PDB file of C-alpha atoms and ligand atoms in Angstrom:
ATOM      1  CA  UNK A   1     -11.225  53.001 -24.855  1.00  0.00           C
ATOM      2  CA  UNK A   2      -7.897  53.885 -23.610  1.00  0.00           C
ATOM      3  CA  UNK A   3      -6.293  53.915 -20.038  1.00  0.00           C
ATOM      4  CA  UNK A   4      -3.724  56.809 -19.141  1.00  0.00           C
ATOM      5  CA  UNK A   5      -1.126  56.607 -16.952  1.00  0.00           C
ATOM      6  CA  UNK A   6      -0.605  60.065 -14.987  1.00  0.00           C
ATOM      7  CA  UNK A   7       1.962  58.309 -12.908  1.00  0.00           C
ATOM      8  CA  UNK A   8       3.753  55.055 -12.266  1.00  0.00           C
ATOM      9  CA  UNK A   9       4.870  55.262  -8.647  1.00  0.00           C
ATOM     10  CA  UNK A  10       4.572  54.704  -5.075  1.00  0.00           C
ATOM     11  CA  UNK A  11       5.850  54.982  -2.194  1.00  0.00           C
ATOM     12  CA  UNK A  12       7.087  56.866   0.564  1.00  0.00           C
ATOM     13  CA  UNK A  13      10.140  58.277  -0.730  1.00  0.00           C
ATOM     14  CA  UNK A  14       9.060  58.134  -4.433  1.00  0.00           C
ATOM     15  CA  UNK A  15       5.970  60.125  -3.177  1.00  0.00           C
ATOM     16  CA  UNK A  16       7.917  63.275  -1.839  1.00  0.00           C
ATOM     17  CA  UNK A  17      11.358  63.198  -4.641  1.00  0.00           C
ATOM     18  CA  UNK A  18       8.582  62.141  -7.762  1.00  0.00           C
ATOM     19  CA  UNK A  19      10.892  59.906  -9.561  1.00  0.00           C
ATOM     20  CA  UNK A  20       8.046  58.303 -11.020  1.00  0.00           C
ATOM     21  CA  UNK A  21       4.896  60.778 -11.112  1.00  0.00           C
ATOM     22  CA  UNK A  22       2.000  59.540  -8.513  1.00  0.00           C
ATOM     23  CA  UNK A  23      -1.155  60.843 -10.216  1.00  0.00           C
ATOM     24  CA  UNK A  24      -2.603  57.327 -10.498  1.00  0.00           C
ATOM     25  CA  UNK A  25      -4.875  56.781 -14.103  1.00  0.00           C
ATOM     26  CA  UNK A  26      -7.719  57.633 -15.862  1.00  0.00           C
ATOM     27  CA  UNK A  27     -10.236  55.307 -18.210  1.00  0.00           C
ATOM     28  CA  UNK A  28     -11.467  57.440 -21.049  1.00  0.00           C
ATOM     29  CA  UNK A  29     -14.616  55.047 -22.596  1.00  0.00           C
ATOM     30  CA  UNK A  30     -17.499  56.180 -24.443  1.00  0.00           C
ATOM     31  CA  UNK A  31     -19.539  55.209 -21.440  1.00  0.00           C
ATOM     32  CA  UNK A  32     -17.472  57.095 -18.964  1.00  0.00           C
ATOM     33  CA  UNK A  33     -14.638  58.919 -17.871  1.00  0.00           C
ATOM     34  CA  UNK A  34     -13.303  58.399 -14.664  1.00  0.00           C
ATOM     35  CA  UNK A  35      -9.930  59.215 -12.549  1.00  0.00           C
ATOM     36  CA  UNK A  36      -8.801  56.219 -10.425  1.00  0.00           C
ATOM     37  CA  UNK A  37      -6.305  57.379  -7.288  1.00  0.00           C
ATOM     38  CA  UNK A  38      -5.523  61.153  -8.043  1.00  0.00           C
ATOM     39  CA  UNK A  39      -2.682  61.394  -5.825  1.00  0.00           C
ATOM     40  CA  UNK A  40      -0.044  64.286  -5.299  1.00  0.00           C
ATOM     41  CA  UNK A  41       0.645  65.621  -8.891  1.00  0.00           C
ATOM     42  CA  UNK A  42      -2.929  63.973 -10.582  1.00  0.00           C
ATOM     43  CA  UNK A  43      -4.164  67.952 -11.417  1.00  0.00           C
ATOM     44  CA  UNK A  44      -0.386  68.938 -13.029  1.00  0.00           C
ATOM     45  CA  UNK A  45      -0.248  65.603 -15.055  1.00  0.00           C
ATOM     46  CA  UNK A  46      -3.808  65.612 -16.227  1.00  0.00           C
ATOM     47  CA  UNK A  47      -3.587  68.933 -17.765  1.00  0.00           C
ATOM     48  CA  UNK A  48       0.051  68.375 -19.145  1.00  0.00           C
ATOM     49  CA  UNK A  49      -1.551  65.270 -20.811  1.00  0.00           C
ATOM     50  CA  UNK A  50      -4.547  67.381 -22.004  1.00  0.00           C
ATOM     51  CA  UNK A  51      -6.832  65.119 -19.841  1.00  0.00           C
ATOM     52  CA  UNK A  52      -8.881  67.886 -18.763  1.00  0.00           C
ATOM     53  CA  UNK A  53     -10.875  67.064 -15.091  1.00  0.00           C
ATOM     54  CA  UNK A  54     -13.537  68.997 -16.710  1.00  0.00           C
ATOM     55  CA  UNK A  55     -14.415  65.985 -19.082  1.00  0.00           C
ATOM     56  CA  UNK A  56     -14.820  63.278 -15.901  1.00  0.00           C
ATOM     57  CA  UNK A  57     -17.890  61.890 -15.068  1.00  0.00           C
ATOM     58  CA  UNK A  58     -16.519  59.937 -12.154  1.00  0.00           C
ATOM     59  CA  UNK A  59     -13.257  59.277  -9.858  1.00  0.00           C
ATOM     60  CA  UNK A  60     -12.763  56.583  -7.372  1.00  0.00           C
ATOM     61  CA  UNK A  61     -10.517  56.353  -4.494  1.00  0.00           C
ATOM     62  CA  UNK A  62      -9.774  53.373  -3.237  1.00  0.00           C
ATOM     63  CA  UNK A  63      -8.515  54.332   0.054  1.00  0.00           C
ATOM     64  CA  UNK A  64      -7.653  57.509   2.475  1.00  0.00           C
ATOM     65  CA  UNK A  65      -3.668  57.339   2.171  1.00  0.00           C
ATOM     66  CA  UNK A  66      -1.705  60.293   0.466  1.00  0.00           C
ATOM     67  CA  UNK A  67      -0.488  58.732  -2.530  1.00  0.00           C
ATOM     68  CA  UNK A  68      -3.887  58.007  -3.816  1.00  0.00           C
ATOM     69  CA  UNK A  69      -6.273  60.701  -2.033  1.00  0.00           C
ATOM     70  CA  UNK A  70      -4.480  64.171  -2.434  1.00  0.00           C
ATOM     71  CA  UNK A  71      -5.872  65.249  -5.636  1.00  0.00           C
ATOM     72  CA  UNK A  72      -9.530  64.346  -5.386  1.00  0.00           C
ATOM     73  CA  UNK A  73     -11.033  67.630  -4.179  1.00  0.00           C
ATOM     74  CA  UNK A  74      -9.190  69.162  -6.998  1.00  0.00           C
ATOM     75  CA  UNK A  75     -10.649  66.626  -9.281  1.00  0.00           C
ATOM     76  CA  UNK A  76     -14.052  66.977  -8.107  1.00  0.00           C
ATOM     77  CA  UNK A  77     -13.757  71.025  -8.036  1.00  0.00           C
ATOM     78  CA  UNK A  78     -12.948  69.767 -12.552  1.00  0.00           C
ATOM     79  CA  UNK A  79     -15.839  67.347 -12.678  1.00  0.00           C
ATOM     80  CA  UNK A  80     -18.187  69.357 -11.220  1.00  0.00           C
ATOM     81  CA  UNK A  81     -17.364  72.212 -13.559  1.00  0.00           C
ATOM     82  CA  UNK A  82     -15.242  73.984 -11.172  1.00  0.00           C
ATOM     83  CA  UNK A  83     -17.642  73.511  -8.780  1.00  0.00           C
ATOM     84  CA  UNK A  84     -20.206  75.608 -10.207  1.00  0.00           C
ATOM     85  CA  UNK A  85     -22.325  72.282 -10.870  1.00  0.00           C
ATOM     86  CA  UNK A  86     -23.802  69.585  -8.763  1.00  0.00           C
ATOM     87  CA  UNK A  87     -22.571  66.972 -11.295  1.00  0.00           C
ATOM     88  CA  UNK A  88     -20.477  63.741 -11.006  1.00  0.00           C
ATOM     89  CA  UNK A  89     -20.083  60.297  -9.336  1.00  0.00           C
ATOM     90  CA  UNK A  90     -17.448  59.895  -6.415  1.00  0.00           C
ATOM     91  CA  UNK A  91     -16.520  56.156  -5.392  1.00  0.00           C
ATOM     92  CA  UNK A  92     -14.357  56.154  -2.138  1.00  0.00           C
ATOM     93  CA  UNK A  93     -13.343  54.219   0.608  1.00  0.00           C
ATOM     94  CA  UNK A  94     -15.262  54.740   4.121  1.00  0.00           C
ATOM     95  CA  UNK A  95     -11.938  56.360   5.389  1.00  0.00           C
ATOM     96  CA  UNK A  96     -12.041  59.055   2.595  1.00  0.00           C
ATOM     97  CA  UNK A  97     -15.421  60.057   3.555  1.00  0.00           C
ATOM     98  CA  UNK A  98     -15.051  59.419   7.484  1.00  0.00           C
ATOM     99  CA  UNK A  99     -11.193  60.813   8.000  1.00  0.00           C
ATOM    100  CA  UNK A 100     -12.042  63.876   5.652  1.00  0.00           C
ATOM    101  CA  UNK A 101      -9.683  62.622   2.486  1.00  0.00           C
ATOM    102  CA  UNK A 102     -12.266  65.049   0.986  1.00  0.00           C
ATOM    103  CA  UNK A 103     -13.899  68.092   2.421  1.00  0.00           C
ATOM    104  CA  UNK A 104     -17.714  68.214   3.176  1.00  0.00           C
ATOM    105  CA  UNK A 105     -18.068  70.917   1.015  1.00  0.00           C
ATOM    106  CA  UNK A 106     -16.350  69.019  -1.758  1.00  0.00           C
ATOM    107  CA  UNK A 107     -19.194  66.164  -0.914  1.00  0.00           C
ATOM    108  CA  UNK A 108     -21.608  68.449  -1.112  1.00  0.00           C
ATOM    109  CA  UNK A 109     -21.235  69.474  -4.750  1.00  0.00           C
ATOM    110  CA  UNK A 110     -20.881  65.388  -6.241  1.00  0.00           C
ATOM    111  CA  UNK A 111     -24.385  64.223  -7.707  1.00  0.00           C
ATOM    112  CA  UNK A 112     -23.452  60.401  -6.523  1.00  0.00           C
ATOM    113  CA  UNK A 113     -21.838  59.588  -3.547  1.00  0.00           C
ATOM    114  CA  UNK A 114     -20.716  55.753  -3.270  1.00  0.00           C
ATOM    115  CA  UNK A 115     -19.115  54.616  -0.113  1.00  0.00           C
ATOM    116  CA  UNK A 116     -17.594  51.538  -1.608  1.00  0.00           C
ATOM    117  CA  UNK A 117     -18.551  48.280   0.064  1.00  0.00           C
ATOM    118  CA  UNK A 118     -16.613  44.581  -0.192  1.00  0.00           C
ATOM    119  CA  UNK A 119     -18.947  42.166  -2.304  1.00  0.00           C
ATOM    120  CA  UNK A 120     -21.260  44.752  -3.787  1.00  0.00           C
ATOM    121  CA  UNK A 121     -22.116  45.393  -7.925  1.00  0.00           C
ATOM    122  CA  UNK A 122     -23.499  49.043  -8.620  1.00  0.00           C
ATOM    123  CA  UNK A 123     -24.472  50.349 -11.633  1.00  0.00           C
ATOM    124  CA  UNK A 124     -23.795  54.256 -12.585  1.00  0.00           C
ATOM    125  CA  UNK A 125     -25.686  56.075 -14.787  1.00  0.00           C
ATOM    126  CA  UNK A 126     -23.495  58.913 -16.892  1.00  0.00           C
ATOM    127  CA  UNK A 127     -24.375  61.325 -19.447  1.00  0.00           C
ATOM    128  CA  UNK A 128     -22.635  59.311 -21.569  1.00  0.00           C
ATOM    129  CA  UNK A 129     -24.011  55.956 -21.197  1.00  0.00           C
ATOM    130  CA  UNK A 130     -23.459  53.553 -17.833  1.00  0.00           C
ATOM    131  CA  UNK A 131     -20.866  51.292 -16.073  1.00  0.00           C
ATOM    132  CA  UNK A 132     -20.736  48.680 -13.410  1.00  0.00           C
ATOM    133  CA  UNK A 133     -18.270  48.613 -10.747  1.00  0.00           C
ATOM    134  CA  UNK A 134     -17.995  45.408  -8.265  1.00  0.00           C
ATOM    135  CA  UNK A 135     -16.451  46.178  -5.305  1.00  0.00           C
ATOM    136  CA  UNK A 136     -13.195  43.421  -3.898  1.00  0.00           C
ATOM    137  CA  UNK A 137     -11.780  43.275  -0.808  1.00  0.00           C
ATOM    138  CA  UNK A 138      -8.422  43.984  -0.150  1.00  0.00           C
ATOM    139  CA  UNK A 139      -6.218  44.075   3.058  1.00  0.00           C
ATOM    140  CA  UNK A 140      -4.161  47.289   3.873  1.00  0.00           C
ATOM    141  CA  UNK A 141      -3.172  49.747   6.785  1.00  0.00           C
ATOM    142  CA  UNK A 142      -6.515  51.479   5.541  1.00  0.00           C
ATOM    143  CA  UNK A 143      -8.747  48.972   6.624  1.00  0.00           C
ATOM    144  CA  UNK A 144     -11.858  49.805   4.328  1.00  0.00           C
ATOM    145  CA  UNK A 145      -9.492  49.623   1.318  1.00  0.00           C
ATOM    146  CA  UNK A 146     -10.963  48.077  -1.912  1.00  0.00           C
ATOM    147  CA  UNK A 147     -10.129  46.732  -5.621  1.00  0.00           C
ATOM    148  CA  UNK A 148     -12.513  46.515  -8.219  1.00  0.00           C
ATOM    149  CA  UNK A 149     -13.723  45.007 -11.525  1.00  0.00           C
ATOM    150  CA  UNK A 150     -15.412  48.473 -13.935  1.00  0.00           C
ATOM    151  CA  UNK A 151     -17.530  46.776 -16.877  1.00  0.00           C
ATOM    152  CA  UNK A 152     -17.526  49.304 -19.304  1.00  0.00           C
ATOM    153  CA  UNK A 153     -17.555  49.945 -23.175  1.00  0.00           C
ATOM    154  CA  UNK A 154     -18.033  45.547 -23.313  1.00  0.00           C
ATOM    155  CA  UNK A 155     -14.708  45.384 -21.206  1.00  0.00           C
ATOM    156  CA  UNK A 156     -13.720  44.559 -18.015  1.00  0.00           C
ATOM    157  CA  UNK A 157     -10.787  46.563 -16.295  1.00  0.00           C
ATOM    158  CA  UNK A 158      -9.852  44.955 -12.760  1.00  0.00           C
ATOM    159  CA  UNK A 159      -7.632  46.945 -10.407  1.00  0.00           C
ATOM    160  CA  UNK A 160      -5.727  46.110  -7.441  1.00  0.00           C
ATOM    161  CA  UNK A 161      -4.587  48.657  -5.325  1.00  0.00           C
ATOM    162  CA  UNK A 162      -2.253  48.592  -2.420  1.00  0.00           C
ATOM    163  CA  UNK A 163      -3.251  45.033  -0.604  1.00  0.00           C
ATOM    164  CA  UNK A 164      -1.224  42.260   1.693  1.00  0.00           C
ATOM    165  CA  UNK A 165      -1.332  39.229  -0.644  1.00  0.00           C
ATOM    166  CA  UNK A 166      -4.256  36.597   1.097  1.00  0.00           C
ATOM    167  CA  UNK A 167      -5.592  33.313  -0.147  1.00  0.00           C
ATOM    168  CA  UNK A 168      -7.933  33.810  -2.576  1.00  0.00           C
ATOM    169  CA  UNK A 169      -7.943  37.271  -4.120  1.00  0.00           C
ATOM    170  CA  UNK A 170      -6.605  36.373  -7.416  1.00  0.00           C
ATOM    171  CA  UNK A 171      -9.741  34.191  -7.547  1.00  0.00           C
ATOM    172  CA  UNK A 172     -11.436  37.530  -7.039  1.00  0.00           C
ATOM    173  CA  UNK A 173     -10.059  39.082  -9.842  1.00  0.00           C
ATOM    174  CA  UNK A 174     -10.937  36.945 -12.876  1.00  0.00           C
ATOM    175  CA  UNK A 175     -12.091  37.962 -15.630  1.00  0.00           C
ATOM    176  CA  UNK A 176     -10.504  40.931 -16.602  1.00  0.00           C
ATOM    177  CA  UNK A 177      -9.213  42.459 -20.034  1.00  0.00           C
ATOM    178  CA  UNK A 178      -6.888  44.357 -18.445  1.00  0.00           C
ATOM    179  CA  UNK A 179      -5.547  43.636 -15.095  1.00  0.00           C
ATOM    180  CA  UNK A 180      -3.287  47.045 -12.833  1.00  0.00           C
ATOM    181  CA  UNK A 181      -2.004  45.992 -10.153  1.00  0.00           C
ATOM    182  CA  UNK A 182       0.369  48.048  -7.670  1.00  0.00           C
ATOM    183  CA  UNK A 183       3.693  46.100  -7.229  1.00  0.00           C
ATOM    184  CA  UNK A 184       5.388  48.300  -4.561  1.00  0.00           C
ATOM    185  CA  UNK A 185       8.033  46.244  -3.416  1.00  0.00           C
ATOM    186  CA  UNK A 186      10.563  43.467  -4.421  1.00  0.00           C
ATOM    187  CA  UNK A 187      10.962  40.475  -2.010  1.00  0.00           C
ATOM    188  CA  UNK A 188      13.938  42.142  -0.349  1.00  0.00           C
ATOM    189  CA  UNK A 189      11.993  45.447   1.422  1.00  0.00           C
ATOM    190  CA  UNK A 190       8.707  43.489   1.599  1.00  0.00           C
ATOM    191  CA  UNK A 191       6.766  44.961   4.151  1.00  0.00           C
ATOM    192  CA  UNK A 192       3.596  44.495   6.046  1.00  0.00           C
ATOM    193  CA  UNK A 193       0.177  45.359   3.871  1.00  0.00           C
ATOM    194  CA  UNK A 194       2.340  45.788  -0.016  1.00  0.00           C
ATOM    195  CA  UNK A 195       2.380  43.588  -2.591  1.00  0.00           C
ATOM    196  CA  UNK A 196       5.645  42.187  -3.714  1.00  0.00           C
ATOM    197  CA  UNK A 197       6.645  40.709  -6.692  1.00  0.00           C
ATOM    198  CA  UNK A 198       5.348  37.284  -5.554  1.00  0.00           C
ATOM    199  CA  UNK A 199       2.708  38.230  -4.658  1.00  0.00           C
ATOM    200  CA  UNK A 200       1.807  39.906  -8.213  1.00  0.00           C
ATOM    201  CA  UNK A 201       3.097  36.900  -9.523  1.00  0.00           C
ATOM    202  CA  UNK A 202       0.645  34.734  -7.632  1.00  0.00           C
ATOM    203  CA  UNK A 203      -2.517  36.857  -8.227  1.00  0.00           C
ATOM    204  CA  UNK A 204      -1.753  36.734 -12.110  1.00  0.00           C
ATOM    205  CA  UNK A 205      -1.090  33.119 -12.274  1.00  0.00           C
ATOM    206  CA  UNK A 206      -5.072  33.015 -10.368  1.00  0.00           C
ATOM    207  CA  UNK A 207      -6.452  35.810 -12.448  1.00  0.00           C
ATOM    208  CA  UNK A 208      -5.273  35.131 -15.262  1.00  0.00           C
ATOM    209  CA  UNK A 209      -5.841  38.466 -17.347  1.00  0.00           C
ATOM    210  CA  UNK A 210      -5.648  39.149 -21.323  1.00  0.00           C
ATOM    211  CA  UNK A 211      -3.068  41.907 -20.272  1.00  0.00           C
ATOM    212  CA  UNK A 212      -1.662  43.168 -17.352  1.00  0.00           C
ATOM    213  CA  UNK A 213       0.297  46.293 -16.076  1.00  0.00           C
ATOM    214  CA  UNK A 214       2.359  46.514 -12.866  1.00  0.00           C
ATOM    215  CA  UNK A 215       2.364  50.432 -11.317  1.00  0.00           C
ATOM    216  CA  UNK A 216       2.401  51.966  -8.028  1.00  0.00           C
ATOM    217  CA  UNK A 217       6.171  51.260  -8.067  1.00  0.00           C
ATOM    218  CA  UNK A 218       8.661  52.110  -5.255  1.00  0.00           C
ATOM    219  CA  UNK A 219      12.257  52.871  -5.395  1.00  0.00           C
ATOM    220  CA  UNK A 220      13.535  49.508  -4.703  1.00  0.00           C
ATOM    221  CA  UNK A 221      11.299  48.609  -7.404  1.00  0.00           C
ATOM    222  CA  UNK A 222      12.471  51.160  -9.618  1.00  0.00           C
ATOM    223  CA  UNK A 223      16.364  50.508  -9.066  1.00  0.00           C
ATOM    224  CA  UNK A 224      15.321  46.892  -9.944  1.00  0.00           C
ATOM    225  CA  UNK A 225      14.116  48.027 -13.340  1.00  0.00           C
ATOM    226  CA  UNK A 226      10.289  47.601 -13.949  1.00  0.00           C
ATOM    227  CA  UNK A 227      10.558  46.307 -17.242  1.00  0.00           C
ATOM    228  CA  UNK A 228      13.172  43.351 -16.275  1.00  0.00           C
ATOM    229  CA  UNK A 229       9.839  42.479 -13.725  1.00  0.00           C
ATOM    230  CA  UNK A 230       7.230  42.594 -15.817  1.00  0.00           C
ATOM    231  CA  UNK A 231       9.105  40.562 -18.244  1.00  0.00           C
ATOM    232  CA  UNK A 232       9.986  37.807 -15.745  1.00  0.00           C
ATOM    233  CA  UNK A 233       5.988  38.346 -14.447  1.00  0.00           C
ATOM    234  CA  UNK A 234       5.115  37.489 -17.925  1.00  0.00           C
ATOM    235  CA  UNK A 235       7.292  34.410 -18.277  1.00  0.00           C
ATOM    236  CA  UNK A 236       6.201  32.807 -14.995  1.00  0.00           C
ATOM    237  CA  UNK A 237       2.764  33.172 -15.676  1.00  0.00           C
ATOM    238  CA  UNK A 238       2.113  33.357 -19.083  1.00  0.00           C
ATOM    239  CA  UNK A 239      -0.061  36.777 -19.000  1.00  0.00           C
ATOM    240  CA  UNK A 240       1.496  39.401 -21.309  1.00  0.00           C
ATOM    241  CA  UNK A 241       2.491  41.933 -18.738  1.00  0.00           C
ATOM    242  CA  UNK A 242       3.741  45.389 -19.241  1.00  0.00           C
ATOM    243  CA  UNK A 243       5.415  48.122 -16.450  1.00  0.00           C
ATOM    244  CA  UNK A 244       3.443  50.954 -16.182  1.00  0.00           C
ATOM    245  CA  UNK A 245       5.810  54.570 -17.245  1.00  0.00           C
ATOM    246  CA  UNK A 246       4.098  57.945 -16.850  1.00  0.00           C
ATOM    247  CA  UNK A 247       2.636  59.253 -19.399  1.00  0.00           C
ATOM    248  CA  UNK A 248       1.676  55.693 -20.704  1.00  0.00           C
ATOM    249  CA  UNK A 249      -1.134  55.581 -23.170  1.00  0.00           C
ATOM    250  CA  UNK A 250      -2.702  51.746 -23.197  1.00  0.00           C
ATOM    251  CA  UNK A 251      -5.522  51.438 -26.410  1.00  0.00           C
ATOM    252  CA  UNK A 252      -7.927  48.804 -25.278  1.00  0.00           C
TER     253      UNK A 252
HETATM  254 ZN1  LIG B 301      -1.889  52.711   0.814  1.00  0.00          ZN
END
């Protein structure tokens, strides 16, 4: 199984000058493959990286912002064989389907629509083989926002996407072989509904993953050096921590 990065940044300023590519990452297993947050530039990097949407089986977006919706119809118009095929499984947020992150045409041509909900353990059928996704609260400017835990290929990949740090959701994200996270910010542009690094740092020290990868990384985050916080991540928590780069090619 491998995990690919098809980019390593976030926001608002990153998302428009693409410093760091924001085409989120894709899980190729022999179970499943599935695009996780195809934002703006998901479709260019995919194809540069010969990770064809053709091949997907499934793509999940956690929630109906930009950065992590933009390139889902396009994705879906690849997995469901350029949308000459009812075909495919589409996990999204209750925004994406509500606020029209995709079109109703482009719901009309998935095979499995799954409005994610907080607490809840699905199982997918592919033609591959299956996977499990449980679904974990998060707290954002999207309200119906969610992280999850995929079980696939006898691994466990957890993934938390843009959140406010809260008591208790490291707890929720035990378990994992391989722990992304989206550390936006440093301490010094915190702001409301991001992760900082201490927050990051706190979930880890909780969740305490075999590996984890920081992405989803804003300028000040950037200018900071992503490496240098991973590193210091990794010392203060003892999980061996890496910072995401596009392109990045993780063999599980
Ligand atoms: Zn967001």
């Amino acid at each position: 199984m491998e995990v690919v990065f098809l980019g390593s940044g976030g926001g608002r300023i990153n998302l428009i000058r693409q410093v760091r590519a924001t085409g989120g990452f894709r899980i190729n297993s022999s179970s499943a493959n599935i695009h996780v947050d195809p934002g703006p530039g998901a479709l260019v990097h995919s194809v540069k990286m010969k990770q064809s949407p053709l091949s997907l089986d499934c793509v999940i977006v956690t929630h109906n912002h930009t950065d992590h919706v933009s390139d889902a119809q396009v994705m879906v118009e690849g997995m469901t064989h350029y949308s000459l095929k009812k075909a495919g499984i589409f996990i999204a947020s209750r925004n994406v389907i509500d606020e029209n992150g995709i079109s109703p045409w482009h719901q009309s041509k998935i095979e499995h629509l799954y409005i994610a909900k907080w607490g809840e353990k699905k199982k997918f059928e592919t033609k591959k083989g299956s996977f499990e996704i449980e679904i974990i609260e998060l707290k954002h400017e999207e309200p119906t926002v969610f992280g999850f835990r995929l079980y696939l290929d006898n691994r466990i990949i957890g993934y938390v996407s843009d959140t406010e740090y809260f008591e208790g959701i490291g707890e929720s994200f035990t378990g994992c072989d391989l722990l992304i996270v989206n550390c936006i910010k440093p301490e010094s542009d915190a702001y409301e509904g991001h992760l900082t690094i201490k927050g990051v740092m706190k979930i880890l020290e909780k969740a305490q993953p075999k590996e984890a990868v920081i992405t989803h990384m804003g300028m000040k985050m950037l200018r900071l050096g992503p490496a240098t916080v991973a590193k210091e991540l990794q010392d203060k928590t003892g999980v061996r921590t890496i910072a995401a780069k596009d392109g990045l090619k993780l063999e599980l």
